[in-house]
Amino acid sequence: MDMLSSMDNMVQEVVAPVIHKMQPASMAPLSCQQEVASLCPKARSQVHCLGQNSGAISDNCRRDVGKSVPFLCSGAIDKYCDILKAGILDCLHQHMGDVAGDCKDAILATSKAITALNTVNAATPVPQALLARPVVASGGGASADRERTLDSKLAGLTTKAPSVVSMIKEAEKQAEDQLAKDADKIESLLSQMSEKMVPKPSAASHLVGHSSHSWILSSANLL
């Protein structure tokens, strides 16, 4: 439970801003669509392009993408990476000694979040509601497939569906409620059985009592 809680906190603080309000057909959140239209209309990686133009984006857009790897590491990506040959994270990991500051922190945090998610997925089946829809990027080939896979994993971290922790708590509550109902039923059945087991005065016993009373009265009259 502690691991799940820590992962949820990390996701909310680090990864959520990356894909907040993400729409399936775009790599950038809805809050950045105006900037995408004016600055990056044909960019293959819209968030990367926004990082290259970080001085010209709105506060709302910056709030949603400001902690993402493509945004913070746009300079390092341009300098060290060929995204047609390798994925962004794979490339940046090979140059961790050459990057620093916010870019390095974002790489480490995103990698840890993905590792934590994969660990939880291996131990607990993820409901269909938690599966992220694939992000369709322009272009094609193996590199595009890698980017879609990464975007799908990141999107899955911040889905608005109930978390695994919430689902477990709800299941425990339902189990407790069911046990309470079963206990009430058992108690009622035992009470009914107990009432049936207590013997009721029979007609013969009543007649014997009545005869004894009559005999006593007759004897008294004779005396």
Short mmCIF file of C-alpha atoms in Angstrom, two decimals, residues 95-170:
data_model
loop_
_atom_site.label_atom_id
_atom_site.label_comp_id
_atom_site.label_asym_id
_atom_site.label_seq_id
_atom_site.Cartn_x
_atom_site.Cartn_y
_atom_site.Cartn_z
CA HIS A 95 24.04 11.32 -22.10
CA MET A 96 23.15 11.68 -18.41
CA GLY A 97 26.66 12.96 -17.76
CA ASP A 98 26.12 15.76 -20.26
CA VAL A 99 22.79 17.05 -18.95
CA ALA A 100 22.04 18.74 -15.64
CA GLY A 101 19.48 20.73 -13.70
CA ASP A 102 15.79 20.46 -14.48
CA CYS A 103 16.37 18.30 -17.55
CA LYS A 104 18.25 15.64 -15.58
CA ASP A 105 15.66 15.71 -12.78
CA ALA A 106 12.83 15.24 -15.29
CA ILE A 107 14.58 12.27 -16.93
CA LEU A 108 15.13 10.53 -13.58
CA ALA A 109 11.61 11.25 -12.29
CA THR A 110 9.91 10.04 -15.48
CA SER A 111 12.01 6.87 -15.57
CA LYS A 112 11.19 6.09 -11.93
CA ALA A 113 7.48 6.69 -12.53
CA ILE A 114 7.42 4.32 -15.52
CA THR A 115 9.37 1.68 -13.56
CA ALA A 116 6.96 1.98 -10.62
CA LEU A 117 3.96 1.64 -12.93
CA ASN A 118 5.43 -1.45 -14.60
CA THR A 119 6.09 -2.99 -11.15
CA VAL A 120 2.48 -2.44 -10.05
CA ASN A 121 1.13 -3.73 -13.36
CA ALA A 122 3.17 -6.92 -12.97
CA ALA A 123 1.67 -7.54 -9.51
CA THR A 124 -1.89 -6.30 -10.05
CA PRO A 125 -4.02 -6.58 -13.21
CA VAL A 126 -4.96 -3.11 -14.42
CA PRO A 127 -8.70 -2.59 -15.12
CA GLN A 128 -9.68 -1.65 -18.67
CA ALA A 129 -10.66 1.84 -17.47
CA LEU A 130 -7.00 2.51 -16.58
CA LEU A 131 -5.61 1.62 -19.99
CA ALA A 132 -4.60 4.76 -21.87
CA ARG A 133 -5.66 5.38 -25.41
CA PRO A 134 -2.72 5.46 -27.84
CA VAL A 135 -1.41 8.85 -28.89
CA VAL A 136 -1.25 9.19 -32.68
CA ALA A 137 1.80 11.19 -33.77
CA SER A 138 2.60 12.35 -37.27
CA GLY A 139 5.19 10.40 -39.19
CA GLY A 140 5.79 6.66 -39.14
CA GLY A 141 8.32 3.92 -38.67
CA ALA A 142 9.83 2.28 -35.60
CA SER A 143 10.61 5.63 -33.95
CA ALA A 144 6.96 6.71 -34.15
CA ASP A 145 5.92 3.40 -32.61
CA ARG A 146 8.35 3.92 -29.72
CA GLU A 147 7.03 7.42 -29.08
CA ARG A 148 3.42 6.20 -29.14
CA THR A 149 4.30 3.46 -26.63
CA LEU A 150 5.97 5.96 -24.28
CA ASP A 151 3.10 8.45 -24.58
CA SER A 152 0.63 5.67 -23.83
CA LYS A 153 2.51 4.71 -20.65
CA LEU A 154 2.69 8.33 -19.50
CA ALA A 155 -1.00 8.91 -20.22
CA GLY A 156 -1.90 5.83 -18.22
CA LEU A 157 -0.23 7.32 -15.14
CA THR A 158 -2.66 10.22 -14.86
CA THR A 159 -5.98 8.77 -15.95
CA LYS A 160 -8.96 10.08 -14.03
CA ALA A 161 -10.28 6.56 -13.41
CA PRO A 162 -10.21 5.26 -9.80
CA SER A 163 -6.71 4.41 -8.57
CA VAL A 164 -5.74 0.89 -7.54
CA VAL A 165 -5.67 2.03 -3.90
CA SER A 166 -9.24 3.35 -4.10
CA MET A 167 -10.46 0.16 -5.71
CA ILE A 168 -8.90 -1.96 -2.95
CA LYS A 169 -10.51 0.19 -0.25
CA GLU A 170 -13.90 -0.04 -1.96
#
